[in-house]
CSV table of C-alpha atoms and ligand atoms in Angstrom, one decimal:
chain,number,residue,atom,x,y,z
K,1,UNK,CA,61.8,94.7,-223.1
K,2,UNK,CA,60.9,96.5,-219.8
K,3,UNK,CA,61.7,94.4,-216.7
K,4,UNK,CA,61.4,94.6,-213.0
K,5,UNK,CA,63.6,92.7,-210.6
K,6,UNK,CA,61.9,91.9,-207.3
K,7,UNK,CA,63.4,90.3,-204.2
K,8,UNK,CA,64.5,90.8,-200.7
K,9,UNK,CA,67.7,92.9,-200.0
K,10,UNK,CA,70.7,90.7,-200.9
K,11,UNK,CA,68.7,88.2,-203.0
K,12,UNK,CA,71.0,89.0,-205.9
K,13,UNK,CA,69.0,91.6,-207.9
K,14,UNK,CA,72.1,93.8,-208.5
K,15,UNK,CA,74.2,90.8,-209.6
K,16,UNK,CA,71.4,89.6,-211.9
K,17,UNK,CA,70.7,93.1,-213.2
K,18,UNK,CA,74.3,93.3,-214.5
K,19,UNK,CA,73.9,90.0,-216.3
K,20,UNK,CA,70.7,91.0,-218.0
K,21,UNK,CA,72.1,94.4,-218.9
K,22,UNK,CA,75.0,92.8,-220.7
K,23,UNK,CA,72.8,90.0,-222.3
K,24,UNK,CA,70.1,92.3,-223.6
K,25,UNK,CA,72.0,95.5,-224.0
K,26,UNK,CA,69.5,97.5,-221.9
K,27,UNK,CA,70.3,99.7,-218.9
K,28,UNK,CA,69.9,98.5,-215.3
K,29,UNK,CA,68.4,101.2,-213.1
K,30,UNK,CA,69.0,100.8,-209.4
K,31,UNK,CA,67.3,103.3,-207.2
K,32,UNK,CA,69.7,102.2,-204.4
K,33,UNK,CA,72.7,103.1,-206.5
K,34,UNK,CA,71.1,106.4,-207.6
K,35,UNK,CA,70.4,107.4,-204.1
K,36,UNK,CA,73.9,106.3,-202.9
K,37,UNK,CA,75.4,108.5,-205.7
K,38,UNK,CA,73.2,111.4,-204.6
K,39,UNK,CA,74.4,110.9,-201.1
K,40,UNK,CA,78.0,110.9,-202.1
K,41,UNK,CA,77.5,114.1,-204.1
K,42,UNK,CA,75.6,115.7,-201.1
K,43,UNK,CA,72.6,116.6,-203.3
K,44,UNK,CA,69.1,117.6,-201.8
K,45,UNK,CA,67.8,114.0,-202.7
K,46,UNK,CA,70.8,112.4,-201.0
K,47,UNK,CA,70.3,114.5,-197.9
K,48,UNK,CA,66.5,113.6,-197.8
K,49,UNK,CA,67.3,109.9,-198.1
K,50,UNK,CA,70.3,109.5,-195.8
K,51,UNK,CA,68.6,108.9,-192.4
K,52,UNK,CA,66.1,106.4,-193.9
K,53,UNK,CA,68.7,104.5,-195.7
K,54,UNK,CA,71.1,104.3,-192.7
K,55,UNK,CA,68.3,102.8,-190.6
K,56,UNK,CA,67.4,100.3,-193.3
K,57,UNK,CA,64.0,102.0,-193.8
K,58,UNK,CA,62.5,102.9,-197.2
K,59,UNK,CA,63.0,106.4,-198.6
K,60,UNK,CA,59.6,108.1,-199.0
K,61,UNK,CA,57.8,107.2,-202.1
K,62,UNK,CA,57.6,110.6,-203.6
K,63,UNK,CA,61.4,110.9,-203.5
K,64,UNK,CA,62.0,107.7,-205.4
K,65,UNK,CA,59.1,108.2,-207.8
K,66,UNK,CA,60.6,111.4,-208.9
K,67,UNK,CA,64.0,109.8,-209.4
K,68,UNK,CA,62.5,107.1,-211.6
K,69,UNK,CA,60.3,109.7,-213.6
K,70,UNK,CA,63.3,111.5,-214.5
K,71,UNK,CA,65.6,108.5,-215.2
K,72,UNK,CA,63.1,106.9,-217.6
K,73,UNK,CA,63.1,110.0,-219.8
K,74,UNK,CA,66.7,109.3,-220.8
K,75,UNK,CA,67.5,108.1,-224.3
K,76,UNK,CA,69.1,104.9,-223.2
K,77,UNK,CA,65.7,103.7,-222.0
K,78,UNK,CA,64.1,103.8,-225.4
K,79,UNK,CA,64.8,100.0,-226.2
K,80,UNK,CA,64.0,98.8,-222.6
K,81,UNK,CA,65.3,98.7,-219.2
K,82,UNK,CA,65.7,96.7,-216.0
K,83,UNK,CA,64.4,98.2,-212.8
K,84,UNK,CA,66.4,96.9,-209.8
K,85,UNK,CA,64.8,97.9,-206.4
K,86,UNK,CA,61.9,99.9,-207.8
K,87,UNK,CA,59.0,99.5,-207.2
K,88,UNK,CA,59.4,98.7,-203.5
K,89,UNK,CA,55.8,99.5,-202.3
K,90,UNK,CA,52.3,99.3,-203.9
K,91,UNK,CA,52.0,103.1,-204.2
K,92,UNK,CA,55.3,103.0,-206.3
K,93,UNK,CA,54.0,100.3,-208.6
K,94,UNK,CA,50.7,102.3,-209.0
K,95,UNK,CA,52.7,105.4,-209.8
K,96,UNK,CA,54.6,103.5,-212.5
K,97,UNK,CA,51.3,102.3,-214.0
K,98,UNK,CA,50.0,105.9,-213.9
K,99,UNK,CA,53.0,107.1,-215.8
K,100,UNK,CA,52.0,104.8,-218.6
K,101,UNK,CA,55.2,102.7,-218.4
K,102,UNK,CA,54.4,99.2,-219.8
K,103,UNK,CA,56.1,96.3,-217.9
K,104,UNK,CA,56.6,93.1,-219.8
K,105,UNK,CA,57.8,90.9,-216.9
K,106,UNK,CA,58.6,91.0,-213.2
K,107,UNK,CA,61.3,88.5,-212.2
K,108,UNK,CA,61.3,87.7,-208.4
K,109,UNK,CA,64.6,86.3,-207.1
K,110,UNK,CA,63.7,84.2,-204.1
K,111,UNK,CA,66.3,83.5,-201.4
K,112,UNK,CA,65.7,82.5,-197.8
K,113,UNK,CA,66.3,85.0,-195.1
K,114,UNK,CA,69.2,83.0,-193.4
K,115,UNK,CA,71.1,82.9,-196.7
K,116,UNK,CA,70.6,86.5,-197.2
K,117,UNK,CA,72.2,87.4,-193.9
K,118,UNK,CA,75.3,85.3,-194.8
K,119,UNK,CA,75.5,87.0,-198.2
K,120,UNK,CA,75.2,90.6,-196.9
K,121,UNK,CA,77.8,90.1,-194.2
K,122,UNK,CA,80.4,89.2,-196.8
K,123,UNK,CA,79.6,91.9,-199.4
K,124,UNK,CA,82.2,94.5,-200.1
K,125,UNK,CA,81.7,97.4,-202.4
K,126,UNK,CA,84.1,99.8,-204.1
K,127,UNK,CA,83.9,103.2,-202.5
K,128,UNK,CA,84.7,104.9,-205.8
K,129,UNK,CA,83.0,103.0,-208.6
K,130,UNK,CA,80.4,100.9,-206.7
K,131,UNK,CA,81.6,97.5,-208.1
K,132,UNK,CA,80.3,94.7,-205.8
K,133,UNK,CA,82.3,91.7,-204.4
K,134,UNK,CA,81.9,89.0,-201.8
K,135,UNK,CA,84.6,87.7,-199.5
K,136,UNK,CA,83.6,84.1,-200.2
K,137,UNK,CA,81.6,84.0,-203.4
K,138,UNK,CA,83.1,86.7,-205.5
K,139,UNK,CA,86.4,87.9,-204.0
K,140,UNK,CA,88.3,90.7,-205.6
K,141,UNK,CA,91.7,89.7,-206.9
K,142,UNK,CA,93.6,91.7,-204.1
K,143,UNK,CA,91.9,91.7,-200.7
K,144,UNK,CA,90.3,95.1,-200.1
K,145,UNK,CA,91.2,96.5,-203.6
K,146,UNK,CA,88.7,96.9,-206.5
K,147,UNK,CA,89.5,95.0,-209.6
K,148,UNK,CA,88.0,97.7,-211.8
K,149,UNK,CA,89.5,100.9,-210.4
K,150,UNK,CA,92.0,100.0,-207.7
K,151,UNK,CA,90.2,102.0,-205.1
K,152,UNK,CA,89.4,100.5,-201.6
K,153,UNK,CA,86.4,98.1,-201.1
K,154,UNK,CA,84.3,98.7,-197.9
K,155,UNK,CA,81.3,97.3,-196.1
K,156,UNK,CA,78.1,99.2,-197.0
K,157,UNK,CA,76.7,100.9,-194.0
K,158,UNK,CA,73.4,99.3,-194.3
K,159,UNK,CA,74.9,95.8,-194.4
K,160,UNK,CA,75.5,95.8,-190.6
K,161,UNK,CA,73.7,92.8,-189.1
K,162,UNK,CA,71.0,94.9,-187.3
K,163,UNK,CA,70.2,97.0,-190.3
K,164,UNK,CA,70.0,93.9,-192.5
K,165,UNK,CA,67.4,92.5,-190.1
K,166,UNK,CA,65.4,95.8,-190.4
K,167,UNK,CA,65.7,95.7,-194.1
K,168,UNK,CA,64.3,92.2,-194.2
K,169,UNK,CA,61.3,93.2,-192.0
K,170,UNK,CA,60.6,96.2,-194.3
K,171,UNK,CA,60.8,93.9,-197.3
K,172,UNK,CA,58.3,91.4,-195.9
K,173,UNK,CA,55.9,94.1,-194.8
K,174,UNK,CA,56.0,96.6,-197.6
K,175,UNK,CA,57.6,95.0,-200.8
K,176,UNK,CA,56.4,91.4,-200.7
K,177,UNK,CA,52.7,92.5,-201.4
K,178,UNK,CA,54.1,93.5,-204.8
K,179,UNK,CA,54.2,89.8,-205.7
K,180,UNK,CA,50.3,89.6,-205.6
K,181,UNK,CA,50.1,92.9,-207.4
K,182,UNK,CA,52.1,91.6,-210.4
K,183,UNK,CA,50.7,88.1,-210.2
K,184,UNK,CA,47.3,89.6,-210.8
K,185,UNK,CA,48.6,91.3,-213.9
K,186,UNK,CA,50.1,87.9,-215.1
K,187,UNK,CA,53.6,89.2,-215.2
K,188,UNK,CA,55.3,87.6,-212.2
K,189,UNK,CA,57.9,84.8,-212.7
K,190,UNK,CA,59.8,83.5,-209.7
K,191,UNK,CA,63.4,82.3,-209.9
K,192,UNK,CA,65.0,80.4,-207.0
K,193,UNK,CA,68.4,82.0,-206.2
K,194,UNK,CA,71.1,79.3,-206.4
K,195,UNK,CA,74.3,79.0,-204.6
K,196,UNK,CA,76.3,79.8,-207.8
K,197,UNK,CA,75.7,83.1,-209.4
K,198,UNK,CA,76.0,81.6,-212.8
K,199,UNK,CA,73.3,79.0,-212.1
K,200,UNK,CA,70.9,81.8,-211.0
K,201,UNK,CA,71.8,83.8,-214.2
K,202,UNK,CA,70.9,80.8,-216.4
K,203,UNK,CA,67.5,80.6,-214.7
K,204,UNK,CA,66.9,84.3,-214.9
K,205,UNK,CA,67.7,84.5,-218.5
K,206,UNK,CA,65.5,81.5,-219.2
K,207,UNK,CA,62.6,83.1,-217.3
K,208,UNK,CA,63.0,86.3,-219.4
K,209,UNK,CA,63.0,84.3,-222.8
K,210,UNK,CA,60.0,82.1,-221.8
V,1,LIG,P1,69.2,98.9,-202.7
V,1,LIG,O1,70.6,99.2,-203.0
V,1,LIG,O2,68.2,98.6,-203.8
V,1,LIG,O3,69.4,97.6,-201.7
V,1,LIG,P2,68.6,96.2,-201.5
V,1,LIG,O4,67.4,95.9,-202.3
V,1,LIG,O5,68.5,96.2,-200.1
V,1,LIG,O6,69.5,95.3,-202.4
V,1,LIG,P3,71.0,95.0,-202.3
V,1,LIG,O7,71.8,95.9,-203.1
V,1,LIG,O8,71.3,94.9,-200.8
V,1,LIG,O9,71.0,93.5,-202.7
V,1,LIG,P4,70.8,92.8,-204.2
V,1,LIG,O10,69.5,92.0,-204.1
V,1,LIG,O11,71.0,93.8,-205.2
V,1,LIG,O12,71.9,91.8,-204.0
V,1,LIG,P5,73.4,91.7,-204.7
V,1,LIG,O13,73.3,91.3,-206.1
V,1,LIG,O14,74.2,92.9,-204.2
V,1,LIG,O15,68.6,99.9,-201.7
V,1,LIG,C1,69.2,100.3,-200.5
V,1,LIG,C2,68.3,101.3,-199.8
V,1,LIG,O16,67.9,102.5,-200.6
V,1,LIG,C3,67.0,100.8,-199.3
V,1,LIG,O17,67.2,100.1,-198.1
V,1,LIG,C4,66.2,102.1,-199.2
V,1,LIG,O18,66.5,102.8,-198.0
V,1,LIG,C5,66.6,102.8,-200.4
V,1,LIG,N1,65.8,102.6,-201.6
V,1,LIG,C6,66.2,102.1,-202.8
V,1,LIG,N2,65.2,101.9,-203.6
V,1,LIG,C7,64.1,102.3,-202.9
V,1,LIG,C8,62.7,102.4,-203.3
V,1,LIG,N3,62.2,102.0,-204.5
V,1,LIG,N4,61.8,102.9,-202.4
V,1,LIG,C9,62.3,103.3,-201.2
V,1,LIG,N5,63.6,103.3,-200.8
V,1,LIG,C10,64.5,102.8,-201.7
V,1,LIG,O19,73.8,90.5,-203.8
V,1,LIG,C11,74.1,90.5,-202.4
V,1,LIG,C12,75.4,89.7,-202.1
V,1,LIG,O20,75.3,88.3,-202.3
V,1,LIG,C13,76.6,90.2,-203.0
V,1,LIG,O21,77.8,90.2,-202.2
V,1,LIG,C14,76.7,89.1,-204.0
V,1,LIG,O22,78.1,88.9,-204.5
V,1,LIG,C15,76.2,87.9,-203.3
V,1,LIG,N6,75.4,87.0,-204.2
V,1,LIG,C16,74.5,87.3,-205.1
V,1,LIG,N7,74.0,86.3,-205.8
V,1,LIG,C17,74.7,85.2,-205.3
V,1,LIG,C18,74.6,83.8,-205.5
V,1,LIG,N8,73.7,83.3,-206.4
V,1,LIG,N9,75.4,83.1,-204.7
V,1,LIG,C19,76.1,83.5,-203.8
V,1,LIG,N10,76.3,84.8,-203.5
V,1,LIG,C20,75.6,85.7,-204.2
């Protein structure tokens, strides 16, 4: 099954992508994670993306489209995949269609902007393996230390309050129009993000099975 997860920054796409990945045994592909990894490794893509990302802006379409084109050719995508954070603009969705990639369902995770600001201010990520935590909703066992690899957990640079606001504006202007795009294709299903991650996961898996 080929799926897209749509939603504002901090709506819980990454969290749900991990749940679906485990439940359906298909890879979760996050353009955000791929770009952050490129940045860490100082590659050309990483350098091109840095200033945009730090300001909460979208990285240019051609950069992310190339990333996805390459990633989808990998063997692990043959039985399906979950796209987390791609497409983010109508031209990116059109590029996916032009590549001949058939999408079965688009799951929108809806969460109000005020809740998002609270969620992102508490998010901590492992600087080594990227595992994600929340100071209130999903704390690591020892404060500031990753449960998976024992490295330090840090605040993501683009989770600073002013940058979160910029990311929300970009979402409403450039990404939200994708809802209409996929509604017209009869593929959009909306899941209301719940206070408990497990509750949202139940609704997400139900939406995929329906
Ligand atoms: P990206 O990494 O994709 O960031 P994002 O979409 O802003 O998404 P986030 O990772 O912030 O949030 P999420 O929805 O995955 O939420 P999460 O599950 O972590 O992109 C970063 C940047 O890269 C972009 O700004 C852009 O510059 C660039 N980029 C990437 N893709 C691009 C593209 N296609 N085109 C152009 N540029 C691109 O949850 C958030 C927090 O809430 C966590 O702490 C979590 O524990 C908590 N939480 C989750 N669910 C719940 C719940 N149900 N109850 C309580 N807490 C919860």
